[in-house]
Coordinates of C-alpha atoms and ligand atoms in Angstrom, one line a residue:
M214 CA 8.8 19.6 -50.5
A215 CA 10.7 20.3 -47.2
T216 CA 10.1 17.8 -44.4
H217 CA 10.3 18.8 -40.7
V218 CA 10.6 16.0 -38.2
I219 CA 9.8 16.4 -34.6
V220 CA 11.2 13.7 -32.3
G221 CA 9.0 13.4 -29.2
A222 CA 5.3 14.0 -29.4
G223 CA 4.8 15.4 -25.9
L224 CA 3.8 18.9 -25.0
A225 CA 6.8 20.7 -26.6
G226 CA 6.6 18.5 -29.8
G227 CA 2.9 18.7 -30.2
R228 CA 2.8 22.5 -29.8
A229 CA 5.7 22.8 -32.1
A230 CA 3.9 20.8 -34.8
G231 CA 0.8 23.1 -34.4
T232 CA 3.0 26.2 -34.6
L233 CA 4.7 25.1 -37.8
R234 CA 1.3 25.0 -39.5
E235 CA 0.1 28.2 -37.8
E236 CA 3.1 30.0 -39.2
G237 CA 2.3 28.8 -42.7
F238 CA 4.8 26.0 -43.2
D239 CA 3.4 24.0 -46.1
G240 CA 5.9 21.1 -46.2
R241 CA 5.6 17.7 -44.5
V242 CA 5.4 17.7 -40.7
I243 CA 6.2 14.3 -39.1
L244 CA 5.7 13.9 -35.4
I245 CA 7.3 10.8 -34.0
D246 CA 7.0 9.2 -30.5
A247 CA 8.0 5.9 -28.9
E248 CA 4.7 6.0 -26.9
P249 CA 1.6 4.6 -28.5
H250 CA -0.6 7.6 -27.5
P251 CA -1.2 10.9 -29.4
P252 CA 0.2 13.9 -27.6
Y253 CA -1.2 14.4 -24.1
E254 CA -0.6 16.7 -21.2
R255 CA 1.2 15.2 -18.2
P256 CA 0.0 17.5 -15.3
P257 CA -3.3 15.6 -14.9
L258 CA -1.4 12.3 -14.4
S259 CA -0.7 13.0 -10.8
K260 CA -3.9 15.0 -10.2
E261 CA -7.3 14.6 -12.0
L262 CA -6.5 11.2 -13.6
I263 CA -5.6 9.7 -10.2
L264 CA -8.6 11.4 -8.6
G265 CA -10.8 10.0 -11.4
T266 CA -12.2 13.5 -12.3
K267 CA -10.6 13.2 -15.7
E268 CA -10.3 10.4 -18.2
P269 CA -7.2 9.8 -20.4
A270 CA -9.0 11.3 -23.4
D271 CA -9.4 14.6 -21.4
A272 CA -5.7 14.9 -21.2
R273 CA -5.2 15.0 -24.9
L274 CA -3.3 18.0 -26.2
F275 CA -5.5 18.4 -29.3
P276 CA -8.8 16.9 -30.3
E277 CA -8.4 13.8 -32.5
P278 CA -9.2 15.4 -35.9
F279 CA -6.5 18.1 -35.3
Y280 CA -3.7 16.0 -36.9
Q281 CA -5.6 15.2 -40.1
D282 CA -7.0 18.7 -40.4
N283 CA -3.5 20.1 -40.2
D284 CA -1.8 17.5 -42.2
I285 CA 0.5 16.4 -39.4
E286 CA 1.7 12.9 -39.8
L287 CA 1.8 11.0 -36.4
L288 CA 4.3 8.2 -36.2
L289 CA 3.5 6.5 -32.9
G290 CA 5.2 3.5 -31.2
A291 CA 8.4 4.4 -33.2
D292 CA 11.7 4.8 -31.4
V293 CA 14.2 7.2 -33.1
A294 CA 17.6 5.6 -32.9
R295 CA 19.8 8.2 -34.6
L296 CA 19.7 11.6 -36.4
V297 CA 21.7 11.7 -39.7
P298 CA 21.3 15.4 -40.5
E299 CA 24.1 15.3 -43.2
E300 CA 21.9 12.8 -45.1
R301 CA 18.7 14.7 -44.2
R302 CA 17.1 11.8 -42.5
V303 CA 16.4 10.2 -39.1
E304 CA 16.8 6.5 -38.4
L305 CA 14.3 4.5 -36.4
A306 CA 15.2 1.6 -34.1
D307 CA 13.6 -0.9 -36.5
G308 CA 16.1 0.3 -39.2
A309 CA 13.6 2.4 -41.2
S310 CA 14.6 5.9 -42.4
V311 CA 12.4 9.0 -42.3
P312 CA 13.3 12.0 -44.5
A313 CA 14.2 15.1 -42.4
D314 CA 15.4 18.5 -43.7
K315 CA 15.1 19.9 -40.2
V316 CA 14.7 18.1 -36.9
L317 CA 13.3 19.3 -33.6
L318 CA 14.3 17.2 -30.6
T319 CA 11.6 17.3 -27.9
T320 CA 12.4 14.0 -26.3
G321 CA 11.7 15.3 -22.7
S322 CA 12.9 13.5 -19.7
R323 CA 12.4 10.2 -17.8
P324 CA 12.2 9.3 -14.2
R325 CA 15.5 8.9 -12.4
P326 CA 15.8 5.2 -11.4
L327 CA 16.4 4.3 -7.7
P328 CA 19.2 1.7 -7.8
V329 CA 18.3 -0.3 -4.6
P330 CA 17.5 -4.0 -4.1
G331 CA 13.9 -4.8 -4.9
A332 CA 13.4 -1.8 -7.2
D333 CA 12.1 -4.2 -9.9
L334 CA 9.4 -5.8 -7.7
E335 CA 5.8 -5.6 -8.8
G336 CA 4.0 -2.7 -7.3
V337 CA 7.1 -0.4 -7.5
H338 CA 6.1 2.4 -10.0
H339 CA 7.3 5.6 -11.5
L340 CA 5.0 8.3 -12.8
R341 CA 5.7 9.8 -16.2
T342 CA 3.3 8.3 -18.7
L343 CA -0.4 7.8 -19.1
D344 CA 0.1 4.1 -18.7
D345 CA 2.0 4.7 -15.4
A346 CA -0.9 6.8 -14.1
Q347 CA -3.5 4.2 -15.1
A348 CA -1.6 1.4 -13.3
I349 CA -1.2 3.6 -10.2
R350 CA -4.8 4.6 -10.2
A351 CA -5.9 0.9 -10.5
A352 CA -3.6 -0.1 -7.6
L353 CA -4.9 2.7 -5.4
Q354 CA -8.5 1.7 -5.7
D355 CA -8.6 -0.8 -2.9
G356 CA -7.5 1.5 -0.1
A357 CA -3.9 0.4 -0.5
A358 CA -0.9 1.5 1.6
L359 CA 1.1 3.8 -0.6
V360 CA 4.7 4.8 0.0
V361 CA 5.9 7.7 -2.0
V362 CA 9.7 7.8 -2.3
G363 CA 10.8 11.4 -2.9
G364 CA 9.1 14.5 -1.7
G365 CA 9.2 16.5 -4.9
F366 CA 6.2 18.0 -6.6
I367 CA 5.1 14.8 -8.3
G368 CA 5.4 12.8 -5.1
A369 CA 3.6 15.5 -3.1
E370 CA 0.7 15.7 -5.7
L371 CA 0.4 12.0 -5.7
A372 CA 0.3 11.9 -1.9
S373 CA -2.5 14.5 -1.9
S374 CA -4.5 12.6 -4.6
A375 CA -4.1 9.3 -2.8
R376 CA -5.2 10.8 0.5
A377 CA -8.3 12.1 -1.2
L378 CA -9.0 8.5 -2.4
G379 CA -8.7 7.3 1.2
N380 CA -5.3 5.6 0.9
R381 CA -2.8 5.4 3.7
V382 CA 0.2 7.4 2.5
T383 CA 3.8 7.6 3.7
M384 CA 6.3 9.9 2.1
V385 CA 10.1 9.3 2.4
E386 CA 12.3 12.2 1.7
L387 CA 16.1 12.4 1.8
D388 CA 16.2 16.1 2.6
H389 CA 15.0 17.6 5.9
L390 CA 11.9 18.9 4.2
P391 CA 10.0 17.9 1.0
M392 CA 10.1 20.4 -1.8
R393 CA 12.7 22.5 0.0
R394 CA 15.2 22.7 -2.8
V395 CA 12.7 24.6 -5.0
L396 CA 10.6 26.4 -2.4
G397 CA 13.1 27.1 0.4
D398 CA 12.7 26.2 4.1
D399 CA 9.9 28.4 5.1
I400 CA 7.3 27.4 2.5
A401 CA 8.5 23.8 2.4
E402 CA 7.8 23.7 6.2
L403 CA 4.3 25.1 5.8
L404 CA 3.5 22.6 3.0
T405 CA 5.0 19.7 5.0
R406 CA 2.8 20.6 7.9
H407 CA -0.2 20.7 5.6
H408 CA 0.6 17.2 4.3
R409 CA 0.9 15.9 7.9
E410 CA -2.4 17.5 8.9
R411 CA -4.0 15.7 5.9
G412 CA -2.8 12.4 7.2
V413 CA 0.4 11.8 5.3
R414 CA 3.2 10.3 7.4
V415 CA 6.2 12.3 6.3
I416 CA 9.6 10.7 7.0
T417 CA 12.5 13.1 6.4
Q418 CA 16.3 12.7 6.2
A419 CA 15.9 9.1 5.2
G420 CA 16.4 7.3 2.0
V421 CA 15.4 3.8 0.8
E422 CA 17.7 0.9 1.7
R423 CA 15.7 -1.7 -0.1
F424 CA 12.2 -2.8 -1.1
E425 CA 11.1 -6.2 0.3
G426 CA 8.8 -8.5 -1.5
G427 CA 6.2 -11.0 -0.3
G428 CA 3.4 -13.3 -1.5
T429 CA 4.0 -16.1 -3.9
P430 CA 6.6 -16.1 -5.5
G431 CA 7.6 -13.1 -3.4
R432 CA 7.7 -10.7 -6.3
R433 CA 5.3 -8.2 -5.0
V434 CA 6.5 -5.3 -2.9
R435 CA 5.4 -5.6 0.7
R436 CA 7.7 -3.3 2.7
V437 CA 10.0 -0.3 2.2
V438 CA 13.1 -0.4 4.5
T439 CA 14.6 3.0 5.0
T440 CA 18.3 4.0 5.5
D441 CA 17.5 4.9 9.1
G442 CA 16.1 1.4 9.8
Q443 CA 12.4 1.8 9.5
S444 CA 10.3 -0.8 7.9
I445 CA 7.1 0.6 6.3
P446 CA 4.3 -1.7 5.0
A447 CA 3.6 -1.0 1.4
D448 CA 1.0 -2.4 -1.1
L449 CA 2.3 0.1 -3.7
V450 CA 5.4 2.3 -4.1
V451 CA 5.8 5.3 -6.3
V452 CA 9.3 6.5 -6.8
G453 CA 9.6 10.2 -7.6
V454 CA 13.2 11.1 -7.2
G455 CA 13.7 13.5 -10.1
V456 CA 14.1 13.1 -13.8
L457 CA 16.9 12.6 -16.3
P458 CA 16.9 14.3 -19.7
N459 CA 16.5 12.0 -22.8
D460 CA 19.6 13.4 -24.4
E461 CA 21.3 10.2 -25.4
L462 CA 19.8 10.3 -29.0
A463 CA 21.4 13.8 -29.4
A464 CA 24.7 12.6 -28.0
R465 CA 24.7 9.5 -30.3
S466 CA 24.1 11.8 -33.2
G467 CA 27.1 14.0 -32.5
L468 CA 25.3 17.0 -31.0
A469 CA 26.7 18.9 -28.0
V470 CA 25.1 17.7 -24.8
G471 CA 25.7 18.3 -21.1
D472 CA 22.8 17.4 -18.8
G473 CA 20.4 18.1 -21.7
V474 CA 20.9 19.1 -25.3
L475 CA 22.8 22.4 -25.5
V476 CA 20.9 25.1 -27.4
D477 CA 21.3 28.8 -28.1
E478 CA 18.7 31.4 -27.4
Y479 CA 16.9 30.4 -30.6
C480 CA 16.7 26.7 -29.5
A481 CA 19.3 25.8 -32.2
T482 CA 21.7 22.9 -31.3
S483 CA 25.3 22.6 -32.3
H484 CA 24.0 21.4 -35.8
P485 CA 22.4 24.1 -37.9
D486 CA 19.4 21.9 -38.9
V487 CA 18.6 20.5 -35.5
Y488 CA 16.8 22.3 -32.7
A489 CA 15.7 21.2 -29.2
A490 CA 13.1 22.4 -26.7
G491 CA 11.3 21.5 -23.5
D492 CA 12.5 19.3 -20.7
V493 CA 15.5 18.0 -22.7
A494 CA 16.9 21.4 -23.7
R495 CA 19.5 23.3 -21.8
H496 CA 18.8 26.9 -22.8
P497 CA 20.5 30.2 -22.0
N498 CA 17.7 31.9 -20.1
P499 CA 18.4 35.7 -20.0
V500 CA 16.0 36.2 -17.1
L501 CA 18.0 33.7 -15.0
G502 CA 21.3 34.8 -16.4
G503 CA 22.5 31.4 -17.6
P504 CA 21.8 28.1 -19.2
V505 CA 19.1 26.1 -17.5
R506 CA 17.1 23.0 -18.1
L507 CA 13.5 23.5 -16.9
E508 CA 11.1 20.7 -16.3
H509 CA 7.8 22.7 -16.4
F510 CA 4.7 22.8 -18.5
Q511 CA 5.0 26.5 -19.5
N512 CA 8.6 26.1 -20.6
A513 CA 7.9 22.9 -22.7
Q514 CA 4.9 24.5 -24.4
N515 CA 6.3 28.0 -25.2
Q516 CA 9.8 26.9 -26.0
G517 CA 8.4 24.2 -28.3
M518 CA 6.5 27.0 -30.1
A519 CA 9.5 29.3 -30.2
A520 CA 11.7 26.5 -31.6
A521 CA 9.2 25.9 -34.4
R522 CA 9.4 29.5 -35.4
S523 CA 13.2 29.4 -35.3
M524 CA 13.0 26.4 -37.7
L525 CA 11.1 28.6 -40.1
G526 CA 13.6 31.5 -39.9
K527 CA 11.1 33.5 -37.9
G528 CA 12.7 33.0 -34.5
E529 CA 13.2 35.4 -31.6
P530 CA 15.3 34.7 -28.5
Y531 CA 13.2 32.7 -26.1
A532 CA 13.2 34.8 -22.9
Q533 CA 10.2 34.0 -20.8
V534 CA 10.2 34.2 -17.0
P535 CA 10.0 30.6 -15.8
W536 CA 6.7 29.7 -14.2
F537 CA 5.1 26.6 -12.9
W538 CA 2.2 25.4 -10.7
S539 CA 1.4 22.5 -8.5
D540 CA -2.0 21.5 -7.0
Q541 CA -2.0 19.7 -3.7
Y542 CA -5.2 19.3 -1.7
E543 CA -7.1 22.6 -2.0
L544 CA -3.8 24.4 -2.5
N545 CA -2.7 26.0 -5.7
I546 CA 1.0 26.7 -5.6
Q547 CA 2.7 28.8 -8.2
M548 CA 6.2 30.0 -8.7
S549 CA 7.7 32.6 -11.0
G550 CA 11.4 33.2 -11.5
H551 CA 14.0 31.5 -9.4
P552 CA 14.6 32.5 -5.8
R553 CA 17.9 32.1 -4.0
P554 CA 18.3 31.6 -0.3
T555 CA 20.1 35.0 0.0
D556 CA 17.2 37.0 -1.5
T557 CA 15.2 39.4 0.7
V558 CA 11.7 38.0 1.2
V559 CA 8.6 40.1 1.5
W560 CA 5.5 38.3 2.6
R561 CA 2.0 39.2 1.4
G562 CA -0.9 37.6 3.2
E563 CA -1.0 35.1 5.9
P564 CA 1.4 32.1 5.7
D565 CA -0.6 30.3 8.5
D566 CA -3.8 30.6 6.5
M567 CA -2.1 29.0 3.4
R568 CA -3.0 32.1 1.4
F569 CA 0.1 34.2 0.8
T570 CA 2.7 35.2 -1.7
A571 CA 6.4 35.4 -0.9
C572 CA 8.2 38.0 -3.1
Y573 CA 12.0 37.7 -3.6
L574 CA 14.1 40.8 -4.1
R575 CA 17.8 40.8 -5.1
D576 CA 19.4 44.2 -4.7
G577 CA 15.9 45.7 -4.7
V578 CA 14.9 44.0 -8.0
L579 CA 11.9 41.5 -7.9
V580 CA 13.4 38.2 -9.1
A581 CA 10.8 35.6 -8.0
A582 CA 7.5 35.1 -6.4
I583 CA 5.9 32.0 -4.8
G584 CA 2.2 32.1 -4.2
V585 CA -0.1 29.7 -2.4
N586 CA -3.7 30.2 -3.3
R587 CA -2.9 33.7 -4.7
P588 CA -2.6 33.0 -8.5
R589 CA -3.3 36.6 -9.4
D590 CA -0.3 37.9 -7.4
V591 CA 2.0 35.5 -9.2
R592 CA 0.7 36.5 -12.6
A593 CA 1.2 40.2 -11.8
A594 CA 4.6 39.5 -10.2
T595 CA 5.7 37.7 -13.4
G596 CA 5.3 40.9 -15.4
L597 CA 7.4 42.8 -12.9
I598 CA 10.1 40.1 -12.8
A599 CA 10.3 40.3 -16.6
A600 CA 10.6 44.1 -16.4
R601 CA 13.3 43.9 -13.7
A602 CA 11.1 46.1 -11.5
R603 CA 12.0 47.6 -8.1
P604 CA 8.8 47.5 -6.1
D605 CA 8.3 49.3 -2.9
E606 CA 8.6 46.7 -0.1
N607 CA 5.8 48.3 2.0
L608 CA 3.4 48.3 -0.9
L609 CA 4.4 44.8 -1.8
A610 CA 3.6 43.6 1.7
D611 CA 0.1 45.2 1.5
T612 CA -2.4 42.8 0.1
S613 CA -4.9 45.6 -0.6
V614 CA -2.4 47.0 -3.2
D615 CA -2.3 45.3 -6.6
I616 CA 1.3 44.0 -7.2
R617 CA 1.3 45.9 -10.5
R618 CA 1.0 49.1 -8.5
T619 CA 3.9 48.5 -6.2
T620 CA 6.5 50.2 -8.3
P621 CA 7.0 54.0 -8.3
R622 CA 5.1 55.5 -11.2
G623 CA 6.9 55.3 -14.5
E624 CA 9.7 53.1 -13.1
S625 CA 10.0 49.4 -13.7
Ligands
FAD211 C1 3.0 13.4 -13.4 C2 3.4 14.8 -13.9 C3 2.8 15.9 -13.4 C4 3.3 17.2 -13.8 N1 2.7 18.3 -13.3 C5 3.1 19.5 -13.7 C6 2.5 20.7 -13.2 O1 1.5 20.6 -12.4 N2 3.0 21.9 -13.5 C7 4.0 22.0 -14.4 O2 4.5 23.1 -14.7 N3 4.6 20.9 -14.9 C8 4.2 19.7 -14.6 N4 4.8 18.6 -15.1 C9 6.0 18.7 -16.0 C10 5.5 18.8 -17.5 O3 4.5 18.0 -17.7 C11 6.7 18.6 -18.3 O4 7.6 19.6 -18.1 C12 6.4 18.5 -19.8 O5 5.5 17.4 -20.0 C13 7.6 18.3 -20.7 O6 7.2 18.2 -22.0 P1 8.2 17.8 -23.1 O7 7.4 17.8 -24.4 O8 9.5 18.5 -23.1 O9 8.6 16.3 -22.7 P2 7.8 15.0 -22.5 O10 6.4 15.3 -22.0 O11 8.6 14.1 -21.6 O12 7.7 14.3 -23.9 C14 8.8 13.7 -24.6 C15 8.3 12.6 -25.5 O13 9.4 12.2 -26.2 C16 9.3 10.8 -26.5 N5 10.7 10.3 -26.8 C17 11.8 10.3 -26.1 N6 12.8 9.8 -26.7 C18 12.3 9.3 -27.9 C19 12.9 8.7 -29.0 N7 14.2 8.4 -29.1 N8 12.1 8.3 -30.1 C20 10.8 8.6 -30.0 N9 10.2 9.3 -29.0 C21 11.0 9.6 -28.0 C22 8.8 10.3 -25.2 O14 8.1 9.0 -25.4 C23 7.8 11.4 -24.8 O15 6.5 11.1 -25.2 C24 4.4 17.3 -14.7 C25 5.0 16.1 -15.2 C26 4.5 14.9 -14.8 C27 5.2 13.6 -15.3

């Protein structure tokens, strides 16, 4: 009986395991993870789990009986140390061997460390796992002063959740605006203003010089000292300065890597029996015209499923338009495609009302859309981006016209 092993029981790995069964694979499916929890979704960790509107069990990817019902073997708390595809096995850190005819690597990513003095003090957190979220949630309960280091999406979501809980929040961002690298200056500016209006102190163009401890024996974080000399009181710090792909296992096992595990359009790695998907995979995306490593839910879920089909010889090139969302305060932010600063921007709706969609055209072709509280626009735009449509700019700017009706009839 063939055995397919999935290393990493996150979103990509969990969905891949389900897909192997849905597609009729009747061999063994072994899903391995270093974490002790069955597969769960990470988006609630910075949102509902902090707010207390969801419990850890609500974040589960599948209901508990799913694994038994589908004969999926879960091996949790097990660190995979090496893949040995030529011997059809993987090796665990404790020396045990697991048989593996084919392997899917869905090892995801981990928070980028911040190498400054005091980074190891108590109260300095990262946010990636369920355990991280629970520790942060517990520390926020007493109205603590939170300093978020890094104004990316996770930092911005956490700032919004902590404000809702009544915490004092300071955000420290190296760039001149939080979220600017992804959203561009104009939208980043609007969102930064929104954070400030909701009571977040946003400090820009400053990094962290050091974290200072206090109390006895001085091991608890008390202050964040910035590179521009500010000293910010902190009961709790969350560092969100990006992630690194967990590709060391692949590298150790002789696979081609380069800021992620290199895969082809079918999610196959440089070894014919090993595949990779999700945050860890660098995949040639035909919509974006080159290899990219995406760190979004949709990519992890759908690429994991695509890789599972490839493992069964039923694969098709994975070619979805990248899409992600973020929830901050009452704002739902969605982005489809990848804009560039040189694109022509057509605005739909009112930026000042925080209800708008920015549509990005490159040589007349719709390549990206960013919507704030206009999810239907972004959904419709995603179809046009996939079709490389050339919408009429006047129609696109008119919110009374459905985005799907902005291209000349018959042309897309
Ligand atoms: C707080 C937070 C909020 C987010 N919110 C959003 C959002 O709103 N919208 C959005 O689009 N995306 C969001 N994301 C991103 C999204 O959750 C990720 O892109 C997605 O989880 C990636 O899934 P993955 O399966 O590729 O990797 P992961 O979820 O990282 O799972 C990888 C798993 O592999 C395991 N592993 C790694 N190495 C080994 C090894 N050697 N042996 C055994 N196990 C191993 C890890 O323990 C981990 O469980 C968020 C992420 C976080 C952290």
